[in-house]
Amino acid sequence: MKAHLLTIGDELLIGQTTNTNAAWLGDALSRIGVHVERSVTIGDDPRAIAEELDRSYRDARLVITTGGLGPTHDDVTKSIVSQYFDAPLETDDELLARVKQYYERRGRDMPPEVADLATVPRGFDMLQNDVGTAVGLWHADTRKDERLIAVLPGVPPEMKSIYENGVEPRLLARADLQDLAHRTLLTTGVPESSLQRKIGDLSDWLGDDLKLAYLPSTNGVRLRLTAYARDRAVAENRIDALEKELRRRIGKYIFGTGKDTLEGVVGGLLRERSLTVATAESATGGLIGHRLTSEPGSSDYFLGGIVAYANAVKTDVLGVGPSTLREYGAVSLPVAEQMAAGAAERLDASIGISTSGIAGPGGGSDEKPVGTVCIGFAKRMDDGTTDVDSVRLQLTNDRSLNKELFATSALEMIRRKLLW
């Protein structure tokens, strides 16, 4: 089934608000076998909204709009939908009572214009909003080969709640709408061009009904597998076979699927092995610790971190030798190894991980240009010794991007050391 997405609002066009709704909906719909053919962002222009609605309603089986359902003068989506479908707006008394109660619970008087939130186009179903006041709308038009339309608020938490509880269940009940399958394999530790070489020729596998896309990001390269078939089960079988072949060829670089995160996978490995980790961060400024603690339950394995930005902190807190700093410099493999070992020892962790680098835009040299990072790894062994290792990488000239890449590389080093 083809779907069109219409995200509405001037704030989206001028960049004042990032349009996350389209990306989120595209992902959610593809997961249940709906093909998003077109996504359009429109300002608060009634004529433009009406034109795009007409085009999408003619060309797609499913249309989803977001935005323009509030009570202010620029929220015009509902009135345009009402006019387009010749469905007069009618006040729903029960909905009006809920809107009034919403304001009463917050100790505020309901502005008169807010009563518009309780109006619904005749013949449309209301989709309950458990987060805010503006309900979503649903309509199945049997006169148009059962064209479907969902009208959702633009506030992301409200939109997501209504979609998950109101729209998706209606779509899942219609097996005839599902004609494709998606799956995403997550890789790290290898750039896109190298990954493609390692995968090699897939011409015998890929075609019009089975596709593979490379999607690079700061956390690695995502491989999106897409299969088309009249039967969803057939599409899923094609995806399964391709995934099996990709894992045979590049399995050690695949760390997860779908919505997995590198920090989550690393945390899972640490938990499974009853290991703990401590960080010693210079160039990343605490970003590794932030990512590790973004995962629920990270206190099981993350003990703490030291942001050793100044050399004095490296020596006084982490125990890096002053002579090592003088001989090799802060951005060096010996210093990174001593930082990692110091973090593990000082915080009594099984593993220490460190970063020391030049994020930029200044501070580089011919020997150590901007984007240079040294990552240290230390693991305390049962016999009382510490096994250390390190790696030097050369990345980009962008400071923010470098910090993300440095942190990702450090997390990948932990994963690699625990698995390989």
XYZ file of C-alpha atoms in Angstrom:
420
model
C 0.000 0.000 0.000
C 1.241 3.471 -0.881
C 1.163 6.226 1.702
C 1.745 9.974 1.555
C 2.793 12.085 4.543
C 1.868 15.770 4.825
C 3.630 17.616 7.661
C 2.150 21.059 8.144
C 3.518 24.212 9.742
C 5.475 27.354 8.848
C 7.893 26.580 11.681
C 9.002 23.451 9.834
C 9.766 25.302 6.617
C 11.860 28.038 8.236
C 13.817 25.586 10.373
C 12.491 26.883 13.672
C 11.280 23.357 14.475
C 12.976 20.195 13.248
C 10.596 17.982 11.333
C 11.003 14.735 13.256
C 7.427 13.613 12.589
C 8.013 12.630 8.968
C 11.075 10.528 9.812
C 9.342 8.841 12.735
C 6.203 8.051 10.752
C 8.207 6.811 7.767
C 10.032 4.361 10.005
C 6.890 3.266 11.872
C 4.912 2.669 8.676
C 7.696 0.791 6.910
C 7.938 -1.584 9.867
C 4.366 -2.758 9.286
C 4.694 -3.088 5.527
C 3.324 0.270 4.349
C 5.278 1.933 1.527
C 5.772 5.669 2.084
C 5.959 6.949 -1.466
C 5.955 10.696 -0.787
C 6.543 13.085 2.118
C 5.791 16.806 1.819
C 6.211 19.701 4.230
C 3.702 22.527 3.800
C 3.351 25.906 5.459
C 0.183 27.206 7.092
C -1.254 28.190 3.724
C -4.847 26.923 3.309
C -4.683 26.737 -0.478
C -1.344 24.893 -0.483
C -2.616 22.429 2.118
C -5.787 21.800 0.121
C -3.804 21.249 -3.099
C -1.412 18.783 -1.491
C -4.257 16.981 0.240
C -6.081 16.596 -3.074
C -2.996 15.289 -4.858
C -2.129 12.792 -2.134
C -5.697 11.595 -1.721
C -5.852 10.864 -5.451
C -2.465 9.122 -5.666
C -2.128 7.196 -2.390
C -4.225 4.679 -0.485
C -3.246 6.199 2.873
C -2.707 9.865 3.731
C -1.412 11.015 7.103
C -1.233 14.677 8.047
C 0.465 16.150 11.108
C 0.085 19.671 12.447
C -2.487 22.421 12.368
C -4.980 20.974 14.858
C -4.491 23.532 17.628
C -6.853 26.362 18.635
C -4.937 29.327 17.148
C -5.719 31.192 13.927
C -2.926 29.457 11.975
C -4.205 25.970 12.806
C -6.286 25.367 9.693
C -5.858 21.664 8.913
C -9.132 20.487 10.407
C -11.219 23.124 8.629
C -9.564 22.286 5.283
C -10.200 18.569 5.801
C -13.802 19.416 6.674
C -14.242 21.392 3.447
C -12.451 18.837 1.275
C -14.655 15.962 2.418
C -17.797 18.093 2.627
C -17.987 17.068 6.287
C -19.273 19.929 8.482
C -17.533 20.445 11.814
C -19.692 19.383 14.745
C -19.031 19.851 18.446
C -18.684 16.634 20.413
C -20.061 17.317 23.900
C -18.058 14.572 25.574
C -14.860 15.818 23.980
C -15.659 19.400 24.989
C -16.116 18.270 28.591
C -12.701 16.559 28.494
C -11.053 19.694 27.138
C -12.639 21.793 29.896
C -11.514 19.273 32.502
C -7.986 19.429 31.103
C -7.830 23.167 31.872
C -9.595 22.846 35.215
C -7.061 20.302 36.459
C -4.352 22.844 35.744
C -6.224 25.623 37.523
C -6.730 27.665 34.336
C -9.748 29.108 32.569
C -10.393 27.636 29.145
C -10.009 30.321 26.438
C -13.103 30.532 24.191
C -11.185 29.611 21.050
C -10.083 26.313 22.620
C -13.649 25.039 22.159
C -12.633 24.439 18.515
C -10.605 21.478 19.759
C -13.892 19.700 20.462
C -15.150 19.924 16.876
C -14.995 16.897 14.594
C -15.796 16.587 10.865
C -19.012 14.646 10.390
C -18.350 10.981 9.623
C -14.799 10.972 11.043
C -13.716 8.792 13.955
C -11.931 10.421 16.872
C -8.522 9.078 17.874
C -7.909 9.563 21.574
C -5.023 11.798 22.657
C -3.614 10.566 25.981
C -0.943 13.275 26.031
C -2.682 16.535 25.055
C -6.038 18.022 24.111
C -6.221 17.843 20.296
C -7.713 14.510 19.203
C -6.660 12.794 16.029
C -9.084 11.972 13.228
C -9.569 8.849 11.108
C -11.671 8.321 8.002
C -12.084 5.362 5.639
C -13.746 6.526 2.411
C -15.467 3.604 0.711
C -16.312 5.791 -2.273
C -12.602 6.113 -3.146
C -11.486 2.459 -3.200
C -11.435 2.768 0.580
C -8.926 5.571 0.741
C -7.728 6.132 4.311
C -6.783 9.368 6.032
C -5.395 10.056 9.505
C -5.199 13.638 10.750
C -2.772 13.956 13.670
C -1.426 16.779 15.872
C 2.038 18.135 15.155
C 3.395 17.926 18.717
C 5.623 14.813 18.474
C 4.627 13.086 21.753
C 0.926 13.578 20.937
C 1.361 12.440 17.350
C 3.269 9.307 18.385
C 0.752 8.375 21.065
C -2.223 8.716 18.728
C -0.482 6.827 15.927
C 0.547 3.936 18.167
C -2.807 3.606 19.913
C -5.190 4.612 17.140
C -3.714 4.490 13.643
C -1.363 1.507 13.685
C -3.903 -0.935 15.162
C -6.321 -0.022 12.360
C -3.637 -0.605 9.755
C -2.471 -3.887 11.263
C -6.033 -5.185 11.067
C -5.857 -4.875 7.280
C -3.580 -7.611 5.958
C -4.236 -6.455 2.392
C -2.262 -3.273 3.001
C 1.091 -4.900 3.757
C 3.275 -5.486 0.715
C 6.870 -4.933 1.823
C 9.278 -5.728 4.621
C 12.161 -3.681 5.981
C 15.025 -4.642 8.231
C 18.055 -2.637 9.317
C 21.399 -4.181 10.208
C 23.712 -1.938 12.236
C 27.445 -2.046 11.586
C 30.374 -0.227 13.140
C 34.150 -0.181 12.985
C 34.314 -0.097 9.198
C 33.699 2.835 6.777
C 31.076 2.648 4.046
C 33.490 2.070 1.148
C 35.384 -0.662 2.981
C 32.136 -2.280 4.073
C 30.917 -2.447 0.492
C 34.166 -4.098 -0.579
C 33.915 -6.635 2.226
C 30.326 -7.476 1.285
C 31.299 -7.919 -2.343
C 29.063 -8.714 -5.294
C 25.379 -9.235 -4.479
C 24.063 -9.103 -8.046
C 22.705 -12.644 -7.734
C 20.695 -11.579 -4.711
C 19.395 -8.102 -5.425
C 16.745 -6.983 -7.906
C 13.441 -5.165 -8.148
C 11.969 -7.193 -5.299
C 14.989 -7.130 -2.971
C 17.156 -4.070 -2.298
C 20.090 -3.090 -0.071
C 20.917 0.515 0.904
C 23.957 1.887 2.745
C 23.144 4.595 5.314
C 26.271 6.028 7.009
C 26.065 7.842 10.346
C 28.342 8.793 13.234
C 27.587 5.438 14.873
C 28.482 3.370 11.825
C 26.813 2.266 8.608
C 23.230 1.047 8.656
C 22.302 -1.536 6.051
C 18.628 -1.260 5.103
C 17.184 -4.408 3.571
C 13.891 -4.011 1.696
C 11.812 -6.760 0.105
C 8.612 -6.382 -1.943
C 5.991 -9.108 -2.375
C 2.215 -9.481 -2.527
C 2.494 -11.729 0.523
C 4.237 -10.208 3.567
C 5.524 -13.632 4.620
C 7.293 -14.024 1.271
C 8.924 -10.621 1.711
C 10.082 -11.540 5.227
C 11.603 -14.793 3.939
C 13.595 -12.884 1.338
C 14.860 -10.525 4.056
C 15.832 -13.488 6.258
C 17.863 -15.079 3.477
C 19.703 -11.849 2.623
C 20.468 -11.156 6.276
C 21.907 -14.641 6.679
C 24.191 -14.073 3.688
C 25.329 -10.658 4.945
C 26.110 -12.079 8.376
C 28.180 -14.790 6.684
C 30.220 -12.147 4.880
C 30.542 -9.325 7.450
C 29.121 -10.756 10.653
C 31.811 -9.409 12.973
C 30.976 -5.822 12.003
C 27.233 -6.186 12.681
C 26.449 -5.143 16.235
C 22.669 -5.054 16.153
C 19.441 -4.540 14.254
C 16.633 -2.009 14.128
C 16.683 0.330 17.116
C 19.647 -1.257 18.914
C 22.371 1.151 20.013
C 26.092 0.541 20.229
C 26.138 1.637 23.871
C 23.239 -0.699 24.606
C 24.988 -3.652 22.979
C 28.235 -2.876 24.826
C 26.303 -2.614 28.077
C 24.664 -5.962 27.427
C 28.038 -7.615 26.832
C 29.451 -6.143 30.040
C 26.417 -7.309 32.012
C 26.552 -10.828 30.546
C 30.213 -11.139 31.533
C 29.765 -9.484 34.962
C 32.308 -6.821 34.001
C 32.451 -3.137 34.903
C 33.875 -0.184 33.007
C 35.322 3.227 33.858
C 36.188 6.014 31.448
C 39.092 8.447 31.177
C 38.119 11.081 28.644
C 40.019 14.007 27.265
C 38.879 14.787 23.714
C 35.363 13.412 24.246
C 34.738 15.447 27.407
C 32.475 12.873 29.077
C 30.540 11.813 25.977
C 31.391 8.119 26.358
C 30.047 8.154 29.903
C 26.968 10.024 28.740
C 26.221 7.435 26.078
C 26.795 4.494 28.396
C 24.495 5.967 31.025
C 21.790 6.687 28.469
C 20.896 3.003 28.724
C 18.510 1.870 31.501
C 20.262 -0.243 34.092
C 23.722 1.068 33.208
C 24.600 1.197 36.919
C 25.075 -2.570 36.617
C 28.330 -2.040 34.746
C 29.307 1.647 34.550
C 31.190 2.791 37.652
C 32.156 6.340 36.682
C 34.484 8.462 34.637
C 37.229 11.064 34.826
C 37.321 13.943 32.358
C 41.063 14.490 32.230
C 41.213 17.464 29.905
C 44.315 19.062 31.416
C 47.633 17.241 31.548
C 47.765 17.833 35.303
C 44.599 15.768 35.721
C 46.083 13.024 33.583
C 49.132 12.830 35.857
C 47.668 13.663 39.280
C 44.388 11.746 39.026
C 44.998 9.007 36.476
C 48.662 8.375 37.177
C 49.988 9.074 33.696
C 53.766 9.409 33.912
C 55.069 12.962 33.394
C 57.968 11.521 31.418
C 55.502 9.723 29.115
C 53.712 12.995 28.453
C 56.985 14.797 27.742
C 58.289 12.102 25.402
C 55.145 11.237 23.456
C 52.696 14.095 24.034
C 49.146 13.928 25.365
C 47.769 12.576 22.086
C 49.697 9.345 21.915
C 49.189 5.622 22.336
C 51.301 5.308 25.531
C 49.364 8.107 27.230
C 46.006 6.662 26.142
C 46.990 3.266 27.561
C 48.073 4.765 30.882
C 44.864 6.787 31.069
C 42.759 3.675 30.555
C 44.750 1.676 33.099
C 44.514 4.557 35.571
C 40.741 4.789 35.219
C 40.323 1.066 35.798
C 42.600 1.129 38.848
C 41.323 4.350 40.431
C 37.671 3.387 40.057
C 38.218 -0.338 40.667
C 36.673 -1.327 37.332
C 37.278 -4.426 35.248
C 37.873 -2.320 32.152
C 39.150 1.176 31.493
C 38.609 3.021 28.217
C 40.231 6.334 27.299
C 40.372 8.966 24.590
C 42.989 11.603 23.910
C 42.764 13.499 20.646
C 42.577 16.710 18.670
C 38.941 17.469 17.923
C 39.705 20.761 16.181
C 39.330 23.092 14.490
C 42.768 24.151 15.795
C 45.562 22.443 17.655
C 46.732 20.106 14.919
C 50.201 19.643 13.469
C 51.799 17.789 10.576
C 52.509 14.862 12.876
C 49.145 14.969 14.620
C 46.553 16.724 12.423
C 43.054 17.676 13.506
C 40.936 14.554 13.814
C 43.687 12.450 15.386
C 42.540 10.364 18.343
C 44.259 7.736 20.449
C 41.980 5.282 22.250
C 43.281 3.224 25.126
C 41.870 -0.008 26.513
C 42.861 -1.687 29.755
C 41.505 -4.865 31.315
C 42.470 -5.962 34.795
C 43.219 -9.689 34.842
C 42.582 -12.228 37.588
C 46.324 -12.650 38.211
C 46.680 -8.976 39.134
C 48.172 -7.826 35.827
C 46.557 -5.367 33.422
C 46.233 -6.108 29.717
C 46.467 -2.878 27.700
C 45.967 -2.023 24.055
C 45.470 1.123 22.020
C 44.658 2.355 18.551
C 45.263 5.622 16.695
C 42.650 6.859 14.226
C 42.510 9.775 11.814
C 39.016 11.185 11.401
C 37.493 14.519 10.257
C 38.074 18.279 10.602
C 34.737 18.972 12.323
C 34.891 19.290 16.118
C 31.359 18.130 16.971
C 31.502 15.266 14.506
C 34.911 14.217 15.778
C 33.700 13.995 19.364
C 30.850 11.715 18.286
C 33.195 9.589 16.174
C 35.800 9.393 18.945
C 33.161 8.164 21.406
C 31.760 5.656 18.912
C 35.242 4.315 18.216
C 35.877 3.873 21.941
C 32.625 1.968 22.431
C 33.423 -0.182 19.412
C 36.838 -0.971 20.879
C 35.161 -2.320 24.021
C 32.758 -4.420 21.915
C 35.587 -5.755 19.751
C 37.735 -6.659 22.754
C 34.887 -8.537 24.383
C 33.945 -10.503 21.247
C 36.924 -10.988 18.964
